[in-house]
């Protein structure tokens, strides 16, 4: 397969506004009072496959979550960092004596979370800022995908190690991409031919007139995750699947 075939098939965004469109989506949904079907964004994969995401998912209550997400929140102990926290739905569910800090790169998402009384900072998994170290690291809502790619994952894992206290745990929701759906199987094969992991998804999102840049999310099975962790400080202890969804809770421990 030639090099051109491994590039995104659509044009790179032109005239994409530099403002925070994802944050605007959350701000609009929060201001209106979150309801299903009122604030939507388009997710576009680089082969042209599109789907719709409802902003309501960022404001759901624990009784609306997958059981594995409720399990992750229940397992959190000590000082907790929620990476990619968005509007803060998981932080709101953490009770007890937890000191909880959230990170998100979107100023709009951070503003919505702060309006709900949460300690949320602007940052990313690889550039978290001066937040200290933690007993529990959360990457929920599918945020294990922030590993990005085979090449980017070591940087993410190294950053997580620096954020971890001795005996820290990482609780992350991953998504196993392997499916019988032909449109996804063809995409996975294209990735293999380009030297990527099958579930490396190159995507961008749209809201109103805003279009993001292309970015990668990594969908991978527990076995692929275990292999990817080789040589890092992290060990996959358990992977609890959510039947019929492809999602699973990965519980990892850190041994630097």
Short mmCIF file of C-alpha atoms in Angstrom, two decimals:
data_model
loop_
_atom_site.label_atom_id
_atom_site.label_comp_id
_atom_site.label_asym_id
_atom_site.label_seq_id
_atom_site.Cartn_x
_atom_site.Cartn_y
_atom_site.Cartn_z
CA UNK A 1 0.00 0.00 0.00
CA UNK A 2 1.45 3.39 -0.95
CA UNK A 3 2.06 6.21 1.51
CA UNK A 4 -0.81 8.35 0.23
CA UNK A 5 -3.32 5.62 1.03
CA UNK A 6 -2.27 5.75 4.67
CA UNK A 7 -3.14 9.43 5.01
CA UNK A 8 -6.60 10.70 6.06
CA UNK A 9 -8.89 10.35 3.05
CA UNK A 10 -10.68 13.66 3.61
CA UNK A 11 -9.07 17.09 3.45
CA UNK A 12 -7.44 18.55 6.52
CA UNK A 13 -9.67 21.10 8.23
CA UNK A 14 -9.68 24.49 6.50
CA UNK A 15 -10.91 27.54 8.33
CA UNK A 16 -11.54 25.57 11.50
CA UNK A 17 -12.06 28.20 14.15
CA UNK A 18 -9.41 28.23 16.87
CA UNK A 19 -11.97 28.50 19.65
CA UNK A 20 -13.01 25.64 21.88
CA UNK A 21 -15.89 23.99 20.03
CA UNK A 22 -16.04 20.95 22.30
CA UNK A 23 -16.18 23.26 25.30
CA UNK A 24 -18.93 25.27 23.59
CA UNK A 25 -20.93 22.06 23.19
CA UNK A 26 -20.68 21.36 26.92
CA UNK A 27 -21.33 24.99 27.87
CA UNK A 28 -24.44 25.10 25.70
CA UNK A 29 -25.77 21.80 27.05
CA UNK A 30 -25.10 22.80 30.65
CA UNK A 31 -26.69 26.24 30.26
CA UNK A 32 -29.83 24.78 28.69
CA UNK A 33 -30.14 22.02 31.27
CA UNK A 34 -28.80 18.74 29.86
CA UNK A 35 -31.44 16.73 27.97
CA UNK A 36 -31.14 13.95 25.46
CA UNK A 37 -31.13 14.94 21.81
CA UNK A 38 -30.72 18.71 22.18
CA UNK A 39 -26.96 19.23 21.73
CA UNK A 40 -25.10 16.98 19.32
CA UNK A 41 -21.66 16.77 17.77
CA UNK A 42 -20.56 14.87 14.66
CA UNK A 43 -17.67 12.42 14.89
CA UNK A 44 -15.96 11.83 11.55
CA UNK A 45 -13.47 9.04 10.94
CA UNK A 46 -10.78 9.55 8.31
CA UNK A 47 -12.37 6.99 5.97
CA UNK A 48 -15.59 9.03 5.87
CA UNK A 49 -17.56 7.03 8.47
CA UNK A 50 -19.61 9.42 10.62
CA UNK A 51 -21.58 9.09 13.83
CA UNK A 52 -23.48 11.41 16.14
CA UNK A 53 -22.61 11.93 19.81
CA UNK A 54 -25.12 13.39 22.25
CA UNK A 55 -23.65 15.86 24.75
CA UNK A 56 -26.04 14.44 27.32
CA UNK A 57 -23.61 11.55 27.89
CA UNK A 58 -21.27 13.99 29.64
CA UNK A 59 -23.94 14.81 32.23
CA UNK A 60 -25.39 11.36 32.94
CA UNK A 61 -26.07 10.12 36.47
CA UNK A 62 -24.45 6.95 37.88
CA UNK A 63 -27.67 4.98 37.40
CA UNK A 64 -27.36 5.70 33.65
CA UNK A 65 -23.76 4.47 33.38
CA UNK A 66 -22.39 1.11 32.38
CA UNK A 67 -21.86 -1.08 35.46
CA UNK A 68 -18.10 -1.07 34.84
CA UNK A 69 -18.02 2.73 35.22
CA UNK A 70 -19.85 2.54 38.53
CA UNK A 71 -17.41 -0.18 39.57
CA UNK A 72 -14.44 2.03 38.71
CA UNK A 73 -15.72 4.92 40.83
CA UNK A 74 -16.39 2.54 43.72
CA UNK A 75 -12.80 1.23 43.52
CA UNK A 76 -11.19 4.68 43.71
CA UNK A 77 -9.19 5.27 46.90
CA UNK A 78 -7.05 8.04 48.37
CA UNK A 79 -6.14 11.06 46.27
CA UNK A 80 -7.81 10.73 42.86
CA UNK A 81 -7.00 12.23 39.45
CA UNK A 82 -9.72 12.10 36.77
CA UNK A 83 -7.97 12.45 33.40
CA UNK A 84 -10.14 13.81 30.60
CA UNK A 85 -12.89 14.58 33.08
CA UNK A 86 -15.03 16.72 30.72
CA UNK A 87 -17.94 18.23 32.70
CA UNK A 88 -17.03 16.17 35.77
CA UNK A 89 -19.74 13.51 35.95
CA UNK A 90 -17.45 10.90 37.52
CA UNK A 91 -15.98 13.38 40.00
CA UNK A 92 -19.47 14.31 41.16
CA UNK A 93 -20.10 10.65 41.99
CA UNK A 94 -16.98 10.27 44.13
CA UNK A 95 -18.01 10.41 47.76
CA UNK A 96 -16.23 10.06 51.09
CA UNK A 97 -12.86 11.54 51.96
CA UNK A 98 -11.38 11.57 48.45
CA UNK A 99 -9.37 14.59 47.38
CA UNK A 100 -10.25 14.64 43.70
CA UNK A 101 -8.62 16.66 40.93
CA UNK A 102 -9.77 16.70 37.31
CA UNK A 103 -7.84 17.39 34.11
CA UNK A 104 -9.22 18.38 30.73
CA UNK A 105 -7.68 20.28 27.80
CA UNK A 106 -10.93 22.12 27.02
CA UNK A 107 -11.36 25.50 28.78
CA UNK A 108 -15.11 25.23 28.26
CA UNK A 109 -15.29 21.80 29.88
CA UNK A 110 -13.17 23.04 32.78
CA UNK A 111 -15.49 26.03 33.24
CA UNK A 112 -18.58 23.78 33.37
CA UNK A 113 -16.93 21.47 35.89
CA UNK A 114 -15.84 24.38 38.08
CA UNK A 115 -19.37 25.79 38.03
CA UNK A 116 -20.36 22.54 39.72
CA UNK A 117 -17.82 23.09 42.49
CA UNK A 118 -15.14 20.72 41.20
CA UNK A 119 -11.36 21.18 41.30
CA UNK A 120 -10.55 20.87 37.61
CA UNK A 121 -7.44 22.16 35.84
CA UNK A 122 -6.58 22.66 32.18
CA UNK A 123 -4.17 19.91 31.16
CA UNK A 124 -3.66 16.66 29.29
CA UNK A 125 -2.42 13.21 30.19
CA UNK A 126 1.07 14.05 28.89
CA UNK A 127 1.08 17.70 30.02
CA UNK A 128 -0.80 17.61 33.33
CA UNK A 129 0.87 20.59 34.95
CA UNK A 130 1.83 20.73 38.61
CA UNK A 131 -0.93 18.58 40.11
CA UNK A 132 1.15 16.31 42.34
CA UNK A 133 0.83 12.55 42.69
CA UNK A 134 -2.16 10.29 43.24
CA UNK A 135 -3.30 6.98 44.68
CA UNK A 136 -5.88 6.44 41.95
CA UNK A 137 -5.78 7.56 38.33
CA UNK A 138 -9.06 7.46 36.40
CA UNK A 139 -9.41 7.35 32.61
CA UNK A 140 -13.14 6.73 32.30
CA UNK A 141 -15.67 7.29 29.52
CA UNK A 142 -13.47 5.36 27.09
CA UNK A 143 -10.41 7.45 27.91
CA UNK A 144 -8.03 4.51 27.73
CA UNK A 145 -8.18 5.63 24.09
CA UNK A 146 -5.89 8.54 25.05
CA UNK A 147 -3.03 6.08 24.55
CA UNK A 148 -3.49 7.23 20.96
CA UNK A 149 -1.28 4.82 19.05
CA UNK A 150 1.46 2.25 19.47
CA UNK A 151 4.02 5.05 19.09
CA UNK A 152 2.34 7.54 21.45
CA UNK A 153 1.41 5.08 24.20
CA UNK A 154 4.87 4.95 25.87
CA UNK A 155 4.78 8.73 26.44
CA UNK A 156 1.32 8.44 28.01
CA UNK A 157 2.37 5.53 30.22
CA UNK A 158 5.52 7.36 31.35
CA UNK A 159 3.47 10.43 32.27
CA UNK A 160 1.01 8.26 34.22
CA UNK A 161 3.95 6.74 36.10
CA UNK A 162 5.14 10.20 37.17
CA UNK A 163 1.63 10.97 38.45
CA UNK A 164 1.40 7.74 40.44
CA UNK A 165 2.19 7.28 44.12
CA UNK A 166 3.67 3.96 45.29
CA UNK A 167 1.12 1.16 44.79
CA UNK A 168 -1.14 3.45 42.75
CA UNK A 169 -3.87 2.02 40.54
CA UNK A 170 -5.07 3.11 37.12
CA UNK A 171 -8.75 2.44 36.47
CA UNK A 172 -9.54 2.92 32.80
CA UNK A 173 -12.44 2.20 30.47
CA UNK A 174 -11.26 0.73 27.18
CA UNK A 175 -13.13 -0.39 24.09
CA UNK A 176 -12.40 -3.61 22.26
CA UNK A 177 -12.70 -2.72 18.55
CA UNK A 178 -12.92 -6.23 17.17
CA UNK A 179 -16.37 -6.66 15.68
CA UNK A 180 -18.16 -8.37 12.83
CA UNK A 181 -19.38 -5.05 11.35
CA UNK A 182 -17.93 -4.89 7.81
CA UNK A 183 -17.34 -1.11 7.84
CA UNK A 184 -15.15 -1.48 10.93
CA UNK A 185 -13.39 -4.66 9.82
CA UNK A 186 -12.37 -2.94 6.58
CA UNK A 187 -11.01 0.00 8.57
CA UNK A 188 -9.02 -2.32 10.84
CA UNK A 189 -7.51 -4.05 7.82
CA UNK A 190 -6.55 -0.70 6.30
CA UNK A 191 -4.81 0.18 9.55
CA UNK A 192 -2.86 -3.08 9.54
CA UNK A 193 -1.72 -2.42 5.98
CA UNK A 194 -0.52 1.02 7.08
CA UNK A 195 1.44 -0.45 10.00
CA UNK A 196 -0.98 0.76 12.66
CA UNK A 197 -2.78 -1.14 15.37
CA UNK A 198 -6.20 -2.24 14.06
CA UNK A 199 -8.15 -0.03 16.47
CA UNK A 200 -6.20 3.20 15.97
CA UNK A 201 -8.97 5.61 14.99
CA UNK A 202 -8.06 8.86 13.26
CA UNK A 203 -10.98 11.21 13.77
CA UNK A 204 -12.20 14.76 14.13
CA UNK A 205 -15.34 16.28 15.64
CA UNK A 206 -17.71 19.02 14.50
CA UNK A 207 -20.08 21.28 16.41
CA UNK A 208 -21.97 24.09 14.68
CA UNK A 209 -19.34 25.82 12.49
CA UNK A 210 -16.35 24.44 14.44
CA UNK A 211 -14.21 21.55 13.25
CA UNK A 212 -11.40 20.05 15.30
CA UNK A 213 -8.05 18.98 13.95
CA UNK A 214 -7.52 15.29 13.22
CA UNK A 215 -6.45 13.25 16.24
CA UNK A 216 -6.00 9.60 17.15
CA UNK A 217 -7.82 7.45 19.70
CA UNK A 218 -6.72 3.89 20.37
CA UNK A 219 -9.31 1.16 20.73
CA UNK A 220 -7.73 -2.11 21.81
CA UNK A 221 -8.58 -5.45 23.37
CA UNK A 222 -7.32 -6.43 26.84
CA UNK A 223 -4.75 -8.74 25.20
CA UNK A 224 -3.51 -5.91 22.97
CA UNK A 225 -3.32 -3.65 26.03
CA UNK A 226 -1.29 -6.25 27.94
CA UNK A 227 1.17 -6.45 25.05
CA UNK A 228 1.37 -2.66 24.76
CA UNK A 229 2.30 -2.39 28.46
CA UNK A 230 5.45 -4.48 27.97
CA UNK A 231 8.46 -2.51 29.18
CA UNK A 232 6.37 0.04 31.09
CA UNK A 233 5.83 0.38 34.83
CA UNK A 234 2.22 -0.75 34.48
CA UNK A 235 0.69 -4.22 34.78
CA UNK A 236 -2.84 -5.16 33.77
CA UNK A 237 -4.37 -6.98 36.74
CA UNK A 238 -7.96 -7.47 35.60
CA UNK A 239 -10.19 -6.59 32.66
CA UNK A 240 -13.91 -6.68 33.42
CA UNK A 241 -16.06 -6.66 30.30
CA UNK A 242 -19.41 -4.95 29.87
CA UNK A 243 -21.44 -7.57 27.97
CA UNK A 244 -22.73 -6.55 24.57
CA UNK A 245 -20.94 -3.19 24.45
CA UNK A 246 -17.27 -3.80 23.69
CA UNK A 247 -16.31 -1.71 26.73
CA UNK A 248 -14.28 -3.05 29.64
CA UNK A 249 -12.76 -1.82 32.89
CA UNK A 250 -8.99 -2.26 32.98
CA UNK A 251 -7.40 -2.24 36.44
CA UNK A 252 -3.66 -1.60 36.29
CA UNK A 253 -1.03 -1.34 39.01
CA UNK A 254 2.21 0.63 38.90
CA UNK A 255 5.60 -0.86 39.75
CA UNK A 256 8.22 1.73 38.74
#
